[in-house]
Short mmCIF file of C-alpha atoms in Angstrom, two decimals:
data_model
loop_
_atom_site.label_atom_id
_atom_site.label_comp_id
_atom_site.label_asym_id
_atom_site.label_seq_id
_atom_site.Cartn_x
_atom_site.Cartn_y
_atom_site.Cartn_z
CA MET F 1 -121.64 -85.78 20.84
CA SER F 2 -123.92 -83.12 22.39
CA SER F 3 -122.82 -81.33 25.55
CA SER F 4 -125.50 -83.11 27.57
CA ALA F 5 -124.45 -86.51 26.23
CA ALA F 6 -120.82 -85.67 26.99
CA ASP F 7 -121.75 -84.66 30.55
CA ARG F 8 -123.64 -87.90 31.05
CA ALA F 9 -120.70 -89.93 29.77
CA ARG F 10 -118.20 -88.29 32.09
CA TYR F 11 -120.51 -88.50 35.12
CA ASP F 12 -120.98 -92.20 34.41
CA ARG F 13 -117.23 -92.71 34.08
CA ALA F 14 -116.46 -90.69 37.20
CA THR F 15 -118.86 -92.68 39.38
CA ALA F 16 -118.53 -96.12 37.80
CA HIS F 17 -116.84 -97.41 40.97
CA LEU F 18 -119.67 -96.14 43.21
CA GLU F 19 -122.99 -97.81 43.89
CA ALA F 20 -126.10 -95.85 42.93
CA PRO F 21 -128.10 -94.02 44.17
CA VAL F 22 -125.27 -91.50 44.21
CA ALA F 23 -125.06 -87.70 44.45
CA ILE F 24 -122.39 -85.53 42.85
CA VAL F 25 -121.35 -81.91 42.54
CA ASP F 26 -119.63 -80.88 39.32
CA LEU F 27 -116.90 -78.57 40.65
CA ARG F 28 -116.36 -76.68 37.41
CA ALA F 29 -120.05 -75.88 37.22
CA PHE F 30 -120.09 -74.96 40.94
CA ASP F 31 -117.14 -72.57 40.49
CA ASP F 32 -118.57 -71.07 37.29
CA ASN F 33 -121.85 -70.43 39.09
CA ALA F 34 -119.99 -68.85 42.02
CA ARG F 35 -118.09 -66.50 39.73
CA ASP F 36 -121.31 -65.51 37.98
CA LEU F 37 -122.92 -64.65 41.33
CA VAL F 38 -119.92 -62.48 42.19
CA ARG F 39 -120.12 -60.77 38.81
CA ARG F 40 -123.80 -60.03 39.28
CA ALA F 41 -123.20 -58.69 42.81
CA GLY F 42 -121.07 -55.89 41.34
CA GLY F 43 -118.53 -55.69 44.15
CA LYS F 44 -120.83 -56.28 47.10
CA PRO F 45 -119.98 -59.37 49.18
CA ILE F 46 -122.18 -62.45 48.96
CA ARG F 47 -123.24 -64.15 52.17
CA VAL F 48 -123.72 -67.86 51.45
CA ALA F 49 -127.15 -69.25 52.35
CA SER F 50 -126.24 -72.52 54.06
CA LYS F 51 -129.68 -74.10 53.65
CA SER F 52 -129.00 -74.14 49.91
CA VAL F 53 -125.64 -75.92 50.31
CA ARG F 54 -125.81 -78.10 53.49
CA CYS F 55 -122.25 -79.31 53.07
CA ARG F 56 -119.45 -77.85 55.17
CA ALA F 57 -116.73 -78.53 52.59
CA LEU F 58 -118.64 -76.69 49.87
CA LEU F 59 -119.43 -73.78 52.17
CA GLU F 60 -115.69 -73.51 52.74
CA ARG F 61 -115.03 -73.73 49.00
CA ALA F 62 -117.42 -70.86 48.26
CA LEU F 63 -116.05 -68.69 51.07
CA ALA F 64 -112.50 -69.21 49.81
CA LEU F 65 -113.44 -67.42 46.58
CA ASP F 66 -113.10 -63.66 46.25
CA GLY F 67 -116.48 -61.99 46.61
CA PHE F 68 -117.96 -64.27 49.29
CA ALA F 69 -118.06 -63.42 52.99
CA GLY F 70 -120.12 -64.89 55.81
CA ILE F 71 -122.87 -67.47 56.14
CA MET F 72 -126.63 -67.13 56.41
CA SER F 73 -127.76 -70.11 58.50
CA PHE F 74 -131.23 -71.57 59.06
CA THR F 75 -131.32 -72.85 62.67
CA LEU F 76 -129.63 -71.80 65.88
CA ALA F 77 -128.22 -75.30 66.38
CA GLU F 78 -126.61 -75.12 62.95
CA SER F 79 -125.29 -71.63 63.67
CA LEU F 80 -123.52 -72.72 66.85
CA TRP F 81 -122.10 -75.82 65.16
CA LEU F 82 -120.72 -73.77 62.27
CA ALA F 83 -119.21 -71.26 64.69
CA ARG F 84 -117.52 -74.08 66.61
CA GLU F 85 -116.15 -75.37 63.30
CA GLY F 86 -114.42 -72.07 62.65
CA PHE F 87 -116.93 -69.99 60.67
CA ASP F 88 -116.71 -66.60 62.34
CA ASP F 89 -119.58 -64.66 60.71
CA VAL F 90 -122.89 -66.52 60.89
CA LEU F 91 -126.22 -64.74 60.45
CA LEU F 92 -129.22 -66.79 61.60
CA ALA F 93 -131.91 -65.98 59.03
CA TYR F 94 -134.92 -67.10 61.05
CA PRO F 95 -136.07 -66.46 64.65
CA SER F 96 -135.47 -69.34 67.05
CA THR F 97 -137.08 -70.63 70.24
CA ASP F 98 -134.20 -73.01 71.05
CA ARG F 99 -133.81 -72.23 74.74
CA ASP F 100 -130.92 -74.58 75.42
CA ARG F 101 -128.82 -73.12 72.64
CA TYR F 102 -129.65 -69.54 73.55
CA ALA F 103 -128.31 -70.38 77.00
CA THR F 104 -125.14 -71.67 75.34
CA LEU F 105 -124.85 -68.61 73.10
CA THR F 106 -125.05 -66.16 76.00
CA SER F 107 -122.39 -67.99 77.98
CA ASP F 108 -119.74 -68.53 75.30
CA PRO F 109 -117.68 -65.52 74.11
CA LYS F 110 -116.57 -67.19 70.87
CA LEU F 111 -120.09 -68.15 69.83
CA ALA F 112 -121.60 -64.82 70.86
CA ALA F 113 -119.05 -62.97 68.74
CA ALA F 114 -119.59 -65.17 65.68
CA VAL F 115 -123.39 -65.55 65.58
CA THR F 116 -126.04 -62.89 64.90
CA VAL F 117 -129.65 -63.86 65.63
CA MET F 118 -132.81 -62.74 63.85
CA VAL F 119 -135.52 -60.84 65.73
CA ASP F 120 -138.78 -59.25 64.62
CA ASP F 121 -140.77 -59.25 67.88
CA ILE F 122 -140.01 -58.11 71.41
CA ALA F 123 -141.31 -61.47 72.69
CA GLN F 124 -138.32 -63.16 71.04
CA LEU F 125 -135.99 -61.03 73.18
CA ASP F 126 -138.01 -61.92 76.27
CA LEU F 127 -137.46 -65.61 75.49
CA ILE F 128 -133.72 -65.13 75.11
CA GLU F 129 -133.54 -63.14 78.33
CA SER F 130 -135.47 -65.81 80.22
CA VAL F 131 -132.80 -68.43 79.52
CA ARG F 132 -129.69 -66.24 79.56
CA ALA F 133 -126.92 -68.27 81.18
CA GLY F 134 -124.10 -65.73 80.91
CA THR F 135 -123.27 -62.10 80.32
CA GLU F 136 -122.26 -62.29 76.65
CA GLU F 137 -123.87 -59.65 74.45
CA VAL F 138 -126.34 -61.00 71.86
CA ARG F 139 -125.89 -59.64 68.35
CA VAL F 140 -129.30 -58.94 66.78
CA CYS F 141 -130.51 -58.48 63.20
CA LEU F 142 -133.95 -57.09 62.35
CA GLU F 143 -135.97 -58.40 59.43
CA LEU F 144 -137.93 -56.17 57.08
CA ASP F 145 -141.15 -57.46 55.50
CA THR F 146 -140.40 -57.13 51.79
CA SER F 147 -143.80 -58.19 50.41
CA LEU F 148 -145.58 -56.09 47.82
CA ARG F 149 -148.96 -54.77 48.96
CA MET F 150 -151.47 -53.51 46.42
CA LEU F 151 -155.04 -52.19 46.45
CA GLY F 152 -154.74 -50.89 49.96
CA GLY F 153 -153.22 -54.09 51.23
CA ARG F 154 -155.98 -56.35 49.91
CA ILE F 155 -153.45 -58.04 47.61
CA ARG F 156 -150.16 -59.26 49.03
CA VAL F 157 -147.34 -60.77 46.99
CA GLY F 158 -144.45 -62.26 48.93
CA ALA F 159 -143.65 -64.58 51.80
CA LEU F 160 -145.36 -64.27 55.18
CA ARG F 161 -142.28 -63.50 57.25
CA SER F 162 -141.59 -60.48 59.45
CA PRO F 163 -144.36 -58.24 60.86
CA LEU F 164 -141.98 -55.27 60.58
CA ARG F 165 -142.93 -53.39 57.43
CA THR F 166 -142.46 -49.67 57.99
CA PRO F 167 -139.36 -47.68 58.91
CA GLU F 168 -141.16 -46.58 62.08
CA GLN F 169 -141.79 -50.18 63.17
CA LEU F 170 -138.19 -51.18 62.60
CA ALA F 171 -136.79 -48.12 64.36
CA GLY F 172 -139.17 -48.68 67.26
CA LEU F 173 -138.00 -52.23 67.81
CA ALA F 174 -134.38 -51.13 67.40
CA ARG F 175 -134.85 -48.55 70.17
CA ALA F 176 -136.43 -51.16 72.46
CA ILE F 177 -133.51 -53.53 71.86
CA GLU F 178 -130.86 -50.85 72.36
CA ARG F 179 -132.41 -50.00 75.75
CA ARG F 180 -131.96 -53.60 76.89
CA PRO F 181 -128.60 -54.48 78.44
CA GLY F 182 -126.99 -57.49 76.77
CA PHE F 183 -128.39 -56.91 73.27
CA ARG F 184 -127.07 -54.92 70.31
CA VAL F 185 -128.63 -54.30 66.89
CA VAL F 186 -125.96 -54.90 64.25
CA GLY F 187 -127.89 -55.69 61.07
CA LEU F 188 -131.02 -55.42 58.99
CA MET F 189 -132.21 -58.06 56.54
CA GLY F 190 -134.89 -58.28 53.88
CA TYR F 191 -135.46 -61.32 51.64
CA GLU F 192 -137.50 -60.52 48.55
CA GLY F 193 -138.50 -64.09 47.75
CA HIS F 194 -141.18 -63.01 45.28
CA VAL F 195 -138.36 -61.57 43.15
CA ALA F 196 -135.36 -63.73 44.06
CA GLY F 197 -137.18 -67.06 44.14
CA VAL F 198 -139.74 -66.80 41.34
CA GLY F 199 -138.63 -67.36 37.75
CA ASP F 200 -139.85 -64.81 35.22
CA ALA F 201 -139.64 -67.02 32.12
CA VAL F 202 -141.97 -69.95 32.74
CA THR F 203 -141.70 -72.47 29.91
CA GLY F 204 -144.85 -72.51 27.80
CA ARG F 205 -146.51 -69.71 29.82
CA PRO F 206 -145.76 -66.41 28.06
CA LEU F 207 -148.64 -64.46 29.61
CA ARG F 208 -147.81 -65.68 33.10
CA SER F 209 -144.15 -64.83 32.52
CA ARG F 210 -145.05 -61.31 31.42
CA ALA F 211 -147.23 -60.84 34.51
CA ILE F 212 -144.41 -62.04 36.77
CA ARG F 213 -141.96 -59.61 35.18
CA LEU F 214 -144.42 -56.74 35.66
CA MET F 215 -145.01 -57.70 39.29
CA GLN F 216 -141.28 -58.00 39.98
CA SER F 217 -140.48 -54.67 38.37
CA THR F 218 -143.12 -52.99 40.53
CA ALA F 219 -141.94 -54.85 43.63
CA ARG F 220 -138.29 -53.88 43.10
CA ARG F 221 -139.12 -50.18 42.84
CA GLU F 222 -141.38 -50.19 45.87
CA LEU F 223 -138.97 -52.18 48.00
CA ALA F 224 -135.89 -50.14 47.09
CA ALA F 225 -137.53 -46.94 48.31
CA ARG F 226 -138.97 -48.52 51.47
CA ARG F 227 -135.76 -50.38 52.32
CA ALA F 228 -133.70 -47.20 51.96
CA ALA F 229 -136.07 -45.36 54.31
CA ALA F 230 -135.98 -48.25 56.79
CA VAL F 231 -132.18 -48.31 56.81
CA ARG F 232 -132.03 -44.56 57.41
CA ALA F 233 -134.48 -44.86 60.31
CA VAL F 234 -132.65 -47.73 61.99
CA ARG F 235 -129.23 -46.13 61.50
CA GLU F 236 -130.48 -43.19 63.59
CA VAL F 237 -130.89 -45.66 66.44
CA ALA F 238 -128.17 -48.26 65.96
CA ASP F 239 -124.78 -48.59 64.30
CA LEU F 240 -125.54 -51.15 61.60
CA GLU F 241 -122.66 -53.35 60.46
CA PHE F 242 -124.57 -54.75 57.48
CA VAL F 243 -127.78 -54.55 55.47
CA ASN F 244 -128.53 -57.88 53.79
CA GLY F 245 -130.86 -58.46 50.88
CA GLY F 246 -131.43 -60.45 47.75
CA GLY F 247 -131.28 -64.06 46.74
CA THR F 248 -130.01 -65.95 43.71
CA GLY F 249 -132.70 -64.65 41.38
CA SER F 250 -132.30 -60.97 42.27
CA VAL F 251 -128.58 -60.54 42.96
CA GLN F 252 -127.89 -57.78 40.44
CA HIS F 253 -131.10 -55.88 41.21
CA THR F 254 -130.60 -55.89 44.97
CA ALA F 255 -126.91 -55.07 44.65
CA ALA F 256 -127.89 -51.89 42.79
CA GLU F 257 -129.57 -50.51 45.92
CA ASP F 258 -127.25 -48.13 47.77
CA ALA F 259 -128.80 -49.07 51.11
CA VAL F 260 -127.82 -52.75 50.76
CA THR F 261 -124.27 -53.66 51.81
CA GLU F 262 -124.29 -57.42 51.11
CA ILE F 263 -126.23 -60.02 49.12
CA ALA F 264 -127.51 -63.43 50.24
CA ALA F 265 -127.32 -66.30 47.76
CA GLY F 266 -126.84 -70.04 47.78
CA SER F 267 -129.09 -71.89 45.37
CA GLY F 268 -127.23 -70.44 42.41
CA LEU F 269 -124.16 -72.47 43.36
CA TYR F 270 -125.97 -75.76 42.68
CA GLN F 271 -128.43 -74.38 40.07
CA PRO F 272 -131.47 -76.60 40.79
CA ARG F 273 -134.31 -76.81 38.30
CA LEU F 274 -136.40 -74.02 39.89
CA PHE F 275 -133.70 -71.55 38.85
CA ASP F 276 -133.83 -72.36 35.15
CA ASN F 277 -136.67 -69.94 34.43
CA TYR F 278 -134.97 -66.55 34.68
CA THR F 279 -134.29 -64.05 31.92
CA SER F 280 -131.46 -62.30 33.79
CA PHE F 281 -129.00 -65.17 34.24
CA ARG F 282 -128.19 -68.76 33.30
CA GLY F 283 -126.46 -71.12 35.67
CA ARG F 284 -124.91 -74.53 35.05
CA PRO F 285 -126.46 -77.57 36.78
CA ALA F 286 -123.87 -78.53 39.40
CA ALA F 287 -125.65 -80.81 41.88
CA LEU F 288 -127.06 -84.06 40.48
CA PHE F 289 -128.11 -87.47 41.69
CA ALA F 290 -128.28 -90.78 39.84
CA GLN F 291 -130.72 -93.65 40.28
CA PRO F 292 -130.01 -97.12 38.79
CA VAL F 293 -132.27 -98.77 36.26
CA VAL F 294 -133.70 -101.88 37.94
CA ARG F 295 -136.54 -102.86 35.57
CA ARG F 296 -137.58 -102.65 31.91
CA PRO F 297 -141.37 -103.13 32.07
CA GLY F 298 -141.92 -102.66 28.34
CA VAL F 299 -141.12 -100.68 25.23
CA GLY F 300 -140.34 -97.07 26.06
CA VAL F 301 -140.28 -97.67 29.82
CA VAL F 302 -137.62 -98.19 32.46
CA THR F 303 -137.93 -98.22 36.22
CA VAL F 304 -135.28 -96.74 38.49
CA LEU F 305 -134.78 -97.34 42.20
CA GLY F 306 -136.34 -94.68 44.45
CA GLY F 307 -136.35 -91.07 43.34
CA GLY F 308 -139.32 -89.66 45.24
CA TYR F 309 -137.51 -86.59 46.59
CA PRO F 310 -140.02 -83.72 46.41
CA ALA F 311 -138.95 -80.22 47.43
CA SER F 312 -140.62 -78.03 50.03
CA GLY F 313 -143.19 -75.39 49.10
CA ALA F 314 -146.70 -75.57 47.73
CA ALA F 315 -147.15 -79.05 46.26
CA GLY F 316 -146.98 -79.19 42.48
CA ARG F 317 -145.07 -80.64 39.56
CA ASP F 318 -142.45 -77.91 39.85
CA ARG F 319 -141.45 -79.39 43.23
CA LEU F 320 -140.41 -82.71 41.73
CA PRO F 321 -136.90 -83.68 40.65
CA VAL F 322 -136.54 -83.71 36.89
CA PRO F 323 -135.01 -86.60 34.87
CA TYR F 324 -132.05 -84.88 33.26
CA LEU F 325 -129.66 -87.32 31.56
CA PRO F 326 -130.23 -89.00 29.22
CA ALA F 327 -132.55 -86.40 27.73
CA GLY F 328 -136.04 -87.39 26.72
CA LEU F 329 -137.35 -89.16 29.83
CA ALA F 330 -140.50 -88.20 31.73
CA TYR F 331 -142.53 -89.47 34.66
CA ASP F 332 -145.52 -91.74 34.26
CA PRO F 333 -148.35 -89.30 35.12
CA GLN F 334 -150.16 -92.04 37.08
CA GLU F 335 -147.19 -92.74 39.35
CA GLY F 336 -144.72 -89.86 39.33
CA PRO F 337 -141.49 -90.26 41.33
CA GLY F 338 -142.02 -93.02 43.85
CA GLU F 339 -140.80 -93.80 47.33
CA VAL F 340 -138.98 -96.96 46.26
CA GLN F 341 -139.30 -97.04 42.47
CA THR F 342 -139.92 -94.59 39.65
CA PRO F 343 -141.09 -95.56 36.15
CA LEU F 344 -139.74 -93.32 33.39
CA LEU F 345 -141.23 -93.04 29.91
CA GLY F 346 -139.70 -92.01 26.59
CA THR F 347 -137.81 -93.34 23.60
CA ALA F 348 -134.53 -92.85 25.51
CA ALA F 349 -135.67 -95.66 27.81
CA ASP F 350 -135.09 -98.24 25.08
CA ASP F 351 -131.36 -97.49 25.10
CA LEU F 352 -131.02 -98.08 28.84
CA LEU F 353 -130.00 -101.43 30.31
CA ILE F 354 -130.38 -102.87 33.78
CA GLY F 355 -127.75 -101.18 35.94
CA ASP F 356 -127.46 -98.04 33.81
CA ARG F 357 -127.96 -94.72 35.52
CA VAL F 358 -130.45 -91.92 35.07
CA TRP F 359 -129.25 -88.54 36.32
CA PHE F 360 -131.73 -86.19 37.99
CA ARG F 361 -131.76 -82.58 39.12
CA HIS F 362 -133.54 -81.69 42.35
CA ALA F 363 -136.15 -78.94 42.27
CA LYS F 364 -134.38 -77.01 45.05
CA ALA F 365 -130.76 -76.85 46.12
CA GLY F 366 -129.69 -77.99 49.57
CA GLU F 367 -132.67 -80.25 50.22
CA LEU F 368 -130.95 -82.91 48.12
CA CYS F 369 -128.42 -83.22 50.94
CA GLU F 370 -131.12 -84.42 53.32
CA ARG F 371 -131.29 -87.58 51.17
CA PHE F 372 -127.57 -88.30 50.82
CA ALA F 373 -124.79 -88.57 53.38
CA THR F 374 -122.03 -87.94 50.83
CA LEU F 375 -121.45 -85.67 47.86
CA HIS F 376 -118.85 -86.91 45.38
CA LEU F 377 -116.98 -83.99 43.84
CA VAL F 378 -116.34 -84.41 40.13
CA GLU F 379 -113.76 -82.76 37.92
CA ASP F 380 -113.80 -83.77 34.27
CA ASP F 381 -114.45 -87.54 34.39
CA ARG F 382 -113.16 -88.43 37.85
CA VAL F 383 -114.16 -88.05 41.47
CA VAL F 384 -111.52 -85.90 43.16
CA ASP F 385 -113.04 -85.97 46.65
CA SER F 386 -116.00 -87.31 48.60
CA VAL F 387 -117.32 -85.04 51.33
CA PRO F 388 -120.07 -85.42 53.91
CA THR F 389 -123.29 -83.46 53.79
CA TYR F 390 -124.79 -82.18 57.04
CA ARG F 391 -126.58 -85.52 57.23
CA GLY F 392 -123.29 -87.32 56.68
CA GLU F 393 -121.85 -85.48 59.66
CA GLY F 394 -124.76 -86.62 61.79
CA HIS F 395 -126.77 -83.39 61.68
CA THR F 396 -130.39 -83.05 60.63
CA PHE F 397 -131.08 -79.52 61.83
CA LEU F 398 -134.57 -79.17 60.43
#
């Protein structure tokens, strides 16, 4: 029996008592992926990106492993909730305009000590100050624009995030913050998504893959020099506790920069399909969901219930879940994954009966948890625990 067939058999056995649709996390794969991230980080701590996990129990599992420290959150509401639940080092990765929760943050010593907020514009500080409800100091992190600019800036590669690009801009904002009572700059962050989140080995696209590798090599060199200069400039103004960088796809490269003190990663724990196309590492699929076969419309076709769970980002086939087990199934190009039913084509369909399960991998990591209230944790061929996702705990933060 092939390894994929063996995995399918044990997932089916483990969840036979559960009604599908059902979502699982293979704990051995999760732990193997975690250890590989730690290995690639080369001794620098990994801050877990919560948006890629969205399950409190699995955040705790990762943080219990040597090599992980702290959480990178995605909304202020989530940050405060995690801090109340006992997570004592939460970095909010995105600026917020949540006035009510800023008022809470500035009036609660425990929350103010645990949560660091992201700022890249003086107007964001003005907003916080306008709703300050207490005297607690606000911990602030600055974000560096990591994008690669070429041909005098006419070509930009990278996410449209922070307006702070130069060491002078970052140091200037740091000085303005340090002059304000009630605020303190403690960190600097830069997320190189064009390196960390873009696979460099696209199946069937050798020329595109080569171009991506060339771009990423150029981007890494440019960013390493600029980030080091930015850190030096900000350290002249503020006593930085951390400099965060990276992402699952660039862990080892970012960790090699002396200026970086910690790495952010999360998707690599679940290993969704978008992270299959890298030359530098191979993860094990850990997060899966199963849909039941409900129809057999004809030879070489089955229909499963639901399945239309596209991922965020620019719309395209790479944002769709992929039929994973049994191997050899594909979407009907006229229908794709549907809201309430999904036809699947391939010779493997003829071996599936009504009630059998097809296992899928989501394109991205934590977004799967917006569809399911529970993740069933599998070891070997049994479910050893069932834990709530954020949604299962009644939270839909974004």
